[in-house]
PDB file of C-alpha atoms in Angstrom:
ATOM      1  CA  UNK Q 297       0.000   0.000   0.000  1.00 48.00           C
ATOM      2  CA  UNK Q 298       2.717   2.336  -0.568  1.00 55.00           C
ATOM      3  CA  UNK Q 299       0.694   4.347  -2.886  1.00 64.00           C
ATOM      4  CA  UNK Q 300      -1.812   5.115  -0.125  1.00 73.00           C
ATOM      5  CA  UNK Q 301       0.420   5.916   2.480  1.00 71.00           C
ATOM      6  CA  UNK Q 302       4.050   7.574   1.676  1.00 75.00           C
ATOM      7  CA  UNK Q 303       6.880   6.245   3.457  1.00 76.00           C
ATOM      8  CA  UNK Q 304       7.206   8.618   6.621  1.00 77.00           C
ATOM      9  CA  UNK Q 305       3.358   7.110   7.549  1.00 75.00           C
ATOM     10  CA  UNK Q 306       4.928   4.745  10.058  1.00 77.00           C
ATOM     11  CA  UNK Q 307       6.956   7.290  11.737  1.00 83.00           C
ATOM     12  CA  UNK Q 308       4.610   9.619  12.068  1.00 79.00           C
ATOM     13  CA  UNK Q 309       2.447   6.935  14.017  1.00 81.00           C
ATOM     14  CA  UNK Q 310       4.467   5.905  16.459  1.00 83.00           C
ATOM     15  CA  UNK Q 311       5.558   9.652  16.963  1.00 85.00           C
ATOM     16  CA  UNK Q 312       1.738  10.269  17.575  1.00 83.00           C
ATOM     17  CA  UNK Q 313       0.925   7.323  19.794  1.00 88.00           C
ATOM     18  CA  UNK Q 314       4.234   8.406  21.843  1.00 84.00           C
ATOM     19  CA  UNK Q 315       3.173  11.858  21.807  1.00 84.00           C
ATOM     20  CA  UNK Q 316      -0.163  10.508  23.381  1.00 87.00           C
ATOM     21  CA  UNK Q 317       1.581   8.494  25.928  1.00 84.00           C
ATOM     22  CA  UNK Q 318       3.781  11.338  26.948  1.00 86.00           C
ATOM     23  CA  UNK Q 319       1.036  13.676  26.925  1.00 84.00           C
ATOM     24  CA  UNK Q 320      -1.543  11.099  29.450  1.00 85.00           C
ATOM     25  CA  UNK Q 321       1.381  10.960  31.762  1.00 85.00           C
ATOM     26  CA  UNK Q 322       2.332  14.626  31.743  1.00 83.00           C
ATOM     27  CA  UNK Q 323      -1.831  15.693  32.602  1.00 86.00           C
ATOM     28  CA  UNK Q 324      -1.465  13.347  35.519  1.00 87.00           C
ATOM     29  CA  UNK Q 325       1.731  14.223  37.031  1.00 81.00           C
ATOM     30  CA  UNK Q 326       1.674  18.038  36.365  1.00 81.00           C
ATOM     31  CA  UNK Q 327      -1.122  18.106  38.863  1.00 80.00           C
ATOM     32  CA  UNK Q 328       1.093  15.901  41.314  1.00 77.00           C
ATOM     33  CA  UNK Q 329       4.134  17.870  40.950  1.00 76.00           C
ATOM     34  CA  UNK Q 330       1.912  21.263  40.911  1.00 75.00           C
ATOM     35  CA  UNK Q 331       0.554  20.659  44.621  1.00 75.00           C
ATOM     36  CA  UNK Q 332       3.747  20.354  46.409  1.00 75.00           C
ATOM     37  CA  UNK Q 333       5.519  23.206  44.923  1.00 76.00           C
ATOM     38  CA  UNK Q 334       5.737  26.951  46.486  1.00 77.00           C
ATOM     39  CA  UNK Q 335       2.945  28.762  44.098  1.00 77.00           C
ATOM     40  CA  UNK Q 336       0.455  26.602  45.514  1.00 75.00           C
ATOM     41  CA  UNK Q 337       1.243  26.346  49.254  1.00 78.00           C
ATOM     42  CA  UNK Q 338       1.674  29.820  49.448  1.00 80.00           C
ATOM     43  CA  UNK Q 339       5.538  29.505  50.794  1.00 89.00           C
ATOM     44  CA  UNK Q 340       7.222  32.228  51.156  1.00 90.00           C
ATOM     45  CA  UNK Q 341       3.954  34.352  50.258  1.00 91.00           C
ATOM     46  CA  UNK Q 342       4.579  38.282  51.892  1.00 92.00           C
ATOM     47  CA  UNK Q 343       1.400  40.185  50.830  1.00 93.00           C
ATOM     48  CA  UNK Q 344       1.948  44.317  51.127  1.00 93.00           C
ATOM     49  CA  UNK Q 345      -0.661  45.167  54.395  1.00 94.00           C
ATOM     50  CA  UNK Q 346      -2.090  48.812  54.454  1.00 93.00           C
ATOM     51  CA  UNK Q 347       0.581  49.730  57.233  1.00 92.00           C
ATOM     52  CA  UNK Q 348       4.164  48.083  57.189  1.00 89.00           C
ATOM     53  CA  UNK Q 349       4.319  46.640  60.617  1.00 90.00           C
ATOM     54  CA  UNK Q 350       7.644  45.323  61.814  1.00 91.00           C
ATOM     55  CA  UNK Q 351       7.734  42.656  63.630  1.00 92.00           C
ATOM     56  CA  UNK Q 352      11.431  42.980  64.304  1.00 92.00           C
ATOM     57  CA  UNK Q 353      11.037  46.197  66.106  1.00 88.00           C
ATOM     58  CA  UNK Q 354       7.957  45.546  68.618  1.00 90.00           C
ATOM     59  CA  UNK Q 355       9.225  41.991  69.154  1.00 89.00           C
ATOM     60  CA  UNK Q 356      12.983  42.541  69.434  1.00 83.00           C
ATOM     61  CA  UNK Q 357      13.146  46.228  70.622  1.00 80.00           C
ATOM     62  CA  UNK Q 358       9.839  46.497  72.523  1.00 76.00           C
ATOM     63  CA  UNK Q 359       9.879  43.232  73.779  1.00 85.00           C
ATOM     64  CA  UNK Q 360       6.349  42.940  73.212  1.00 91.00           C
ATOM     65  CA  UNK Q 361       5.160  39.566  73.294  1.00 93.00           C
ATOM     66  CA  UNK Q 362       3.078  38.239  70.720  1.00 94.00           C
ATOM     67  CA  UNK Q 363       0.312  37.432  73.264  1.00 95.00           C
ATOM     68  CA  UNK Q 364      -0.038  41.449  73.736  1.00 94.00           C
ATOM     69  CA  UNK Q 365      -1.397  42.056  69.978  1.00 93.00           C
ATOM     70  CA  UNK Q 366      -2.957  38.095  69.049  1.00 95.00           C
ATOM     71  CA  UNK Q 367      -4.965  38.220  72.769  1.00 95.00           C
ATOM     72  CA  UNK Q 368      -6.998  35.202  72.046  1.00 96.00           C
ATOM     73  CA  UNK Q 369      -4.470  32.752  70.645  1.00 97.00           C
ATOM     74  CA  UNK Q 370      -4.742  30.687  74.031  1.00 96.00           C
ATOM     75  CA  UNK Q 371      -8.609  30.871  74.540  1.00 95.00           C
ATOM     76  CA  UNK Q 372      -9.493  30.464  70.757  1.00 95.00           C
ATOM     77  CA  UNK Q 373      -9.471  28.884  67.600  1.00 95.00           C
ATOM     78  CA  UNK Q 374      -8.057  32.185  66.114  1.00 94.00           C
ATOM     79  CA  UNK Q 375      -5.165  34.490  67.258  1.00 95.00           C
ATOM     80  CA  UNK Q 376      -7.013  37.628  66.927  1.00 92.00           C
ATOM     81  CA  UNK Q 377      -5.547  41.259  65.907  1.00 92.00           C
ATOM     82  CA  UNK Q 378      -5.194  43.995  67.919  1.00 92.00           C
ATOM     83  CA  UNK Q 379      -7.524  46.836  67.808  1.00 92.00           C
ATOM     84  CA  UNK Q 380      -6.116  50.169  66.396  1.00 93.00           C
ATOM     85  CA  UNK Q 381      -7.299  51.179  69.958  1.00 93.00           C
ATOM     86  CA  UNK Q 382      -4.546  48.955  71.580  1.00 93.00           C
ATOM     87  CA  UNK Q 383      -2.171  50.362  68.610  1.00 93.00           C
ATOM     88  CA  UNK Q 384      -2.812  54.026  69.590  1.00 94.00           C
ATOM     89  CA  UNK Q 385      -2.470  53.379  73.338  1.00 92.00           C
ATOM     90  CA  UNK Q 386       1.524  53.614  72.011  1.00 90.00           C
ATOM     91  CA  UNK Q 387       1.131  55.494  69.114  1.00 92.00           C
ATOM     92  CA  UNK Q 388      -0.930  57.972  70.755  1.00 89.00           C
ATOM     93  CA  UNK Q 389       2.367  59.292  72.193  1.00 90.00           C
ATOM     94  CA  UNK Q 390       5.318  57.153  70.348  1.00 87.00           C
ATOM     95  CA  UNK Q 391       5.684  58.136  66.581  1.00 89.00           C
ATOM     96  CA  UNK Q 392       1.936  59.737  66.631  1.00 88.00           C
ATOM     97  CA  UNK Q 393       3.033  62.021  63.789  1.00 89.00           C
ATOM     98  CA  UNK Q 394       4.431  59.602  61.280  1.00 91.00           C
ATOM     99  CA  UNK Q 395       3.264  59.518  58.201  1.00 92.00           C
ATOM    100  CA  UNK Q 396       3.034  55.943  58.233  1.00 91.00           C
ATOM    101  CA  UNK Q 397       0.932  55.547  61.156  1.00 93.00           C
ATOM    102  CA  UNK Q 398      -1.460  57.521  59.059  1.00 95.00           C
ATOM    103  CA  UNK Q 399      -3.715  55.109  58.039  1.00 95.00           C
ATOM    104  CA  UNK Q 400      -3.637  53.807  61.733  1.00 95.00           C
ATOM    105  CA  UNK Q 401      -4.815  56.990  63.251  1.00 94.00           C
ATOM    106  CA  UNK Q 402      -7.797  57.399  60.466  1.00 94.00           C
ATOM    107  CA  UNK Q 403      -9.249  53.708  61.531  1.00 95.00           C
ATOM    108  CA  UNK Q 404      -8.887  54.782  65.472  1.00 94.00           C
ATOM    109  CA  UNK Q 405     -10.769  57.526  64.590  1.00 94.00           C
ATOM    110  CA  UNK Q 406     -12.934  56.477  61.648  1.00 95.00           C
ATOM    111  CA  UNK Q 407     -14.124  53.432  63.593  1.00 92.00           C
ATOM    112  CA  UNK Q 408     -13.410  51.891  60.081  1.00 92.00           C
ATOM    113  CA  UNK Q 409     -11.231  48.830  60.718  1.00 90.00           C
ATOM    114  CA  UNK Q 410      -7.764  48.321  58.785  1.00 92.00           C
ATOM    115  CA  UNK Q 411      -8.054  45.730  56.387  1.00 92.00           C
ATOM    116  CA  UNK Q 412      -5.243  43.795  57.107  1.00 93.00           C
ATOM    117  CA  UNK Q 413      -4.330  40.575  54.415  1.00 93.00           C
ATOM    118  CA  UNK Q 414      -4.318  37.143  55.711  1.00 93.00           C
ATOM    119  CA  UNK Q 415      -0.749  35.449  55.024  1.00 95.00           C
ATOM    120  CA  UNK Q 416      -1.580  32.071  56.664  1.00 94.00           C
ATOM    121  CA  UNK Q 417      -4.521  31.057  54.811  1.00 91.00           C
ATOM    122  CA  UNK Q 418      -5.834  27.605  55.390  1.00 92.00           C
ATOM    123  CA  UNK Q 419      -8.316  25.872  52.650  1.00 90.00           C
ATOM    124  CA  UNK Q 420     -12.003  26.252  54.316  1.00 92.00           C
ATOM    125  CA  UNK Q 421     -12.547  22.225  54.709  1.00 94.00           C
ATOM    126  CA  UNK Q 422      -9.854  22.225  57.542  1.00 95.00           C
ATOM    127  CA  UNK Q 423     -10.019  22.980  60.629  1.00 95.00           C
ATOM    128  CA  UNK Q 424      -7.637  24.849  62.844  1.00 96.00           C
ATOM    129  CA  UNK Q 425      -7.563  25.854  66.487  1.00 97.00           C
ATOM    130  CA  UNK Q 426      -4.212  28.118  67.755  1.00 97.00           C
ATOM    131  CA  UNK Q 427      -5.759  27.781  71.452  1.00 97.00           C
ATOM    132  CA  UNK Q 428      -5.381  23.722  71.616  1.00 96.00           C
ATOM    133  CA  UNK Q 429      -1.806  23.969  69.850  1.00 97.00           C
ATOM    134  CA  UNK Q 430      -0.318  26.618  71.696  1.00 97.00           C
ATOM    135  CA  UNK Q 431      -1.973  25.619  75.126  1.00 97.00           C
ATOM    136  CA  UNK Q 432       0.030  21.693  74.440  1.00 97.00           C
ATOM    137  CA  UNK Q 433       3.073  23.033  74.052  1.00 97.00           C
ATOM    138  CA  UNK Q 434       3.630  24.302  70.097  1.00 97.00           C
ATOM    139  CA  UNK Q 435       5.431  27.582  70.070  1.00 96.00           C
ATOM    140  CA  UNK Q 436       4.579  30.209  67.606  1.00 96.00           C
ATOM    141  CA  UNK Q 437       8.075  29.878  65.578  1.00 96.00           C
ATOM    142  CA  UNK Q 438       7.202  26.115  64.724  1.00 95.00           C
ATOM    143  CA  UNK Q 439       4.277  27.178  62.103  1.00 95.00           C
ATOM    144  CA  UNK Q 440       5.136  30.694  61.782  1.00 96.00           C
ATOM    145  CA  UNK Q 441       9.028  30.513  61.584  1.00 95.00           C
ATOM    146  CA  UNK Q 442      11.159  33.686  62.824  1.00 95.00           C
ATOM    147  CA  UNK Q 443       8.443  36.279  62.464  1.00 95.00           C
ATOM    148  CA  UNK Q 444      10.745  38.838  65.137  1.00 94.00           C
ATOM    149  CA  UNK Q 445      13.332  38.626  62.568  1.00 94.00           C
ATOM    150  CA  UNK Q 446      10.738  39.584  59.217  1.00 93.00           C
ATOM    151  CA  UNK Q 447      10.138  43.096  57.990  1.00 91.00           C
ATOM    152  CA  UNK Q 448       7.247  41.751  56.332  1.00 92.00           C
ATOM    153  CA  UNK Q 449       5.567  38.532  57.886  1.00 94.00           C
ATOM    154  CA  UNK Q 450       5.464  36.039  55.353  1.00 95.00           C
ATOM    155  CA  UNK Q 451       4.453  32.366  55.437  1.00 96.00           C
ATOM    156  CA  UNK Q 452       7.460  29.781  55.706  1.00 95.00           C
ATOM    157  CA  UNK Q 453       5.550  26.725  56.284  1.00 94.00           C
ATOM    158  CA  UNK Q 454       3.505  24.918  53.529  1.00 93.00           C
ATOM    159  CA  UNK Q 455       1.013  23.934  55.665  1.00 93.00           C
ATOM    160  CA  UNK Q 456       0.170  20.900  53.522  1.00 91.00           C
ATOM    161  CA  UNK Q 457      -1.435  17.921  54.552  1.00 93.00           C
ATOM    162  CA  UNK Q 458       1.317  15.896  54.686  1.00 92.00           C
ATOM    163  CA  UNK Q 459       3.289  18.892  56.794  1.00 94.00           C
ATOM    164  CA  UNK Q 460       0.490  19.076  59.665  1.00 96.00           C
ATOM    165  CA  UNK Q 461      -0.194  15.045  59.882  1.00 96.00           C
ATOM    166  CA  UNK Q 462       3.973  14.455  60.009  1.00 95.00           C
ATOM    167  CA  UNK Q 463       3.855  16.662  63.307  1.00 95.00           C
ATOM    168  CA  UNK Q 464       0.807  15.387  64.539  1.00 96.00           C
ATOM    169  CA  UNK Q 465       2.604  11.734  64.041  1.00 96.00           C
ATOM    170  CA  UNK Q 466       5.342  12.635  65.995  1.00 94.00           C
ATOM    171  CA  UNK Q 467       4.469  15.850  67.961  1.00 94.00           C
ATOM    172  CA  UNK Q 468       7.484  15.194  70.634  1.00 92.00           C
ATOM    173  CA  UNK Q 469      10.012  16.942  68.396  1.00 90.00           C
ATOM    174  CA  UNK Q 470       8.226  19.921  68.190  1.00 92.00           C
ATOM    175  CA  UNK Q 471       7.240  20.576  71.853  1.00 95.00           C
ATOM    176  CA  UNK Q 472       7.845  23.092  74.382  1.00 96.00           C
ATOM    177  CA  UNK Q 473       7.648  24.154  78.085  1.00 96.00           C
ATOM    178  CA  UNK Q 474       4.678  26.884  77.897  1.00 96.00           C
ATOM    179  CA  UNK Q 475       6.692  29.475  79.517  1.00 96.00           C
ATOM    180  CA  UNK Q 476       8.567  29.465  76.173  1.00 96.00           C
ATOM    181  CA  UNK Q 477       5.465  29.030  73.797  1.00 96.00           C
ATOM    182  CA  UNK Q 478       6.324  32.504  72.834  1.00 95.00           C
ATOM    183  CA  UNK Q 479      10.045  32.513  72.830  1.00 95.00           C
ATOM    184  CA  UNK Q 480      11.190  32.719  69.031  1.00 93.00           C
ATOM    185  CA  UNK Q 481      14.962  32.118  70.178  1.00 92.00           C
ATOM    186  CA  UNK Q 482      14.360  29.044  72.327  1.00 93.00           C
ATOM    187  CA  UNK Q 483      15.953  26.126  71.715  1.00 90.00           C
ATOM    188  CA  UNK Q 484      15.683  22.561  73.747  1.00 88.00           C
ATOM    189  CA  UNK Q 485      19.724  22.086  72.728  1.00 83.00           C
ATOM    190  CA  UNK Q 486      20.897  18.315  72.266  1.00 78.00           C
ATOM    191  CA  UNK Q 487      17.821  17.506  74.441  1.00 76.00           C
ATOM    192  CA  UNK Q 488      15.170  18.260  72.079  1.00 70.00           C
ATOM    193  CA  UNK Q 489      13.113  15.050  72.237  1.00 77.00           C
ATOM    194  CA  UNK Q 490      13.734  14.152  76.293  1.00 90.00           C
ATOM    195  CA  UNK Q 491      11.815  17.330  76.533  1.00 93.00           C
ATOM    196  CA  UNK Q 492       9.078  16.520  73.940  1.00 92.00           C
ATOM    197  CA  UNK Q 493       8.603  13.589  75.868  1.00 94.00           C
ATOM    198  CA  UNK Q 494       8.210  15.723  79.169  1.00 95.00           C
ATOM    199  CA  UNK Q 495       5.989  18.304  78.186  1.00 96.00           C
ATOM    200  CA  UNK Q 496       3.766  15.434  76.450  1.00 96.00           C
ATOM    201  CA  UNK Q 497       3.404  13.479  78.946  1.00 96.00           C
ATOM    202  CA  UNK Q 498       2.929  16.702  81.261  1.00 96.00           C
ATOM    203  CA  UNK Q 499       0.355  18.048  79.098  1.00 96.00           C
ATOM    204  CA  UNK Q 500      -1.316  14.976  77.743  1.00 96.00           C
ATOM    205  CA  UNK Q 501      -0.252  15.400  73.842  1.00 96.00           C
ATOM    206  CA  UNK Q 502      -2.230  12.845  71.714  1.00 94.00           C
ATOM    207  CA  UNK Q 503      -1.079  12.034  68.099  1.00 94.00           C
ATOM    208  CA  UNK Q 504      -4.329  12.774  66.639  1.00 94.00           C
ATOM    209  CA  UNK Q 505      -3.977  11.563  62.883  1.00 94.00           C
ATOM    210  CA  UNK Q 506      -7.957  10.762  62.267  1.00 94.00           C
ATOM    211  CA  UNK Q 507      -9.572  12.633  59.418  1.00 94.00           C
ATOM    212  CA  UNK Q 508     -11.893  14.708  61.920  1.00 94.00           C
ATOM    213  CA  UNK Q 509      -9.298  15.993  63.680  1.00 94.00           C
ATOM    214  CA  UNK Q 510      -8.724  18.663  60.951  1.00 94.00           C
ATOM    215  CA  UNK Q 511     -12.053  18.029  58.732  1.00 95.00           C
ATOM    216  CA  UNK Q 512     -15.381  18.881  60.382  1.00 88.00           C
TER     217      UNK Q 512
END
C-alpha cells in the first residue's frame, strides 16, 4: 500500500501514539508535581498590608510579646488582631506624627477597621484551632518561623497535609515548656526530644492523625 500511504506514515504513528503516551502521563503528574511546589502552598507568600508593621522592632526592641497584639491565641481557635485602639495606646504618644501611622490613626478615629491581608490562609474544609496547639506546648516559631526577625511577615511553612499530619505523628520533636510558647529564640539544645517527651506526657499530647481531627 505504498501508494496510499508515503513512506514517513509509520513514523509519524508511532511519533503520535508516543506523543499521546507522553502527553496522558504529563496531565497526571503536572497536577502531582503542581501541589507540592511553592505557588500553591503559598511559601514564602509576603502580601503588602495597608501599614508596614515590623515585627522585628515591637518583638525585638519592645519586647512585646506576641500574646499582647494576638490576645486570644490561648482561649481560641483564632489568634485575633489587635484593635487600632490597643495600637494608639503607644502610638498615641510614640511616633503619633508619622506619616506611616497615618492610616492607623484614620481607623482609630474612623471606627473603620484596617483591612489587614491574611498570610496564613488555610483551605475552608480544615479545621484549625491556635488555642489547643499553643496551650500543648507548640510555640509560635514552629508554624510561623522567625516572624521577630521579618520586615514583612510572610508564610514559611507549607502547611500541607502531609506537613500538619507528620507533626501530629510525631508531635514530641516539636514541643515546648509553655513558659517558652512565645520565645522565638528558644531552643531545647541536644535535648530536644527528652523534653518533647516531658511536656507530652505533662500536658497529655495525643497524636491525633484521624480525618476529623482537621475536617469537620
Amino acid at each position: 500500500m505504498a501508494f496510499v500511504f508515503p513512506p514517513w506514515s509509520n513514523t509519524a504513528i508511532r511519533a503520535g501514539i508516543a506523543a499521546l503516551l507522553l502527553g496522558g502521563a504529563a496531565a497526571i503528574a503536572a497536577p502531582m508535581i503542581y501541589i507540592r511546589t511553592s505557588w500553591n502552598s503559598g511559601q514564602g507568600y509576603a502580601p503588602v498590608q495597608p501599614v508596614q508593621f515590623d515585627h522585628r522592632h515591637h518583638y525585638q526592641d519592645g519586647a512585646i510579646d506576641c500574646r499582647y497584639c494576638h490576645n486570644t491565641v490561648e482561649r481560641s481557635a483564632t489568634a485575633g488582631m489587635p484593635s487600632m485602639g490597643k495600637c494608639m495606646g503607644c502610638h498615641g504618644q510614640i511616633w503619633n506624627d508619622s506619616p506611616k501611622l497615618e492610616p492607623v490613626r484614620q481607623s482609630y478615629f474612623s471606627g473603620l477597621p484596617l483591612r489587614w491581608r491574611r498570610v496564613h490562609d488555610l483551605p475552608d474544609f480544615v479545621y484549625f484551632n491556635h488555642a489547643i496547639h499553643v496551650n500543648k506546648g507548640v510555640g509560635c516559631v514552629t508554624c510561623h518561623g522567625r516572624v521577630d526577625q521579618m520586615a514583612a511577615v510572610q508564610q514559611v511553612a507549607p502547611l500541607t497535609m502531609k506537613w500538619c499530619l507528620d507533626c501530629h505523628r510525631a508531635p514530641e520533636g516539636h514541643l515546648r515548656p509553655l513558659e517558652t510558647i512565645t520565645d522565638m529564640a528558644w531552643s531545647p539544645g541536644g535535648a530536644g526530644e527528652t523534653v518533647g517527651h516531658e511536656v507530652a506526657a505533662e500536658l497529655g499530647v495525643q497524636r491525633l492523625t484521624h480525618c476529623s481531627t482537621c475536617h469537620r
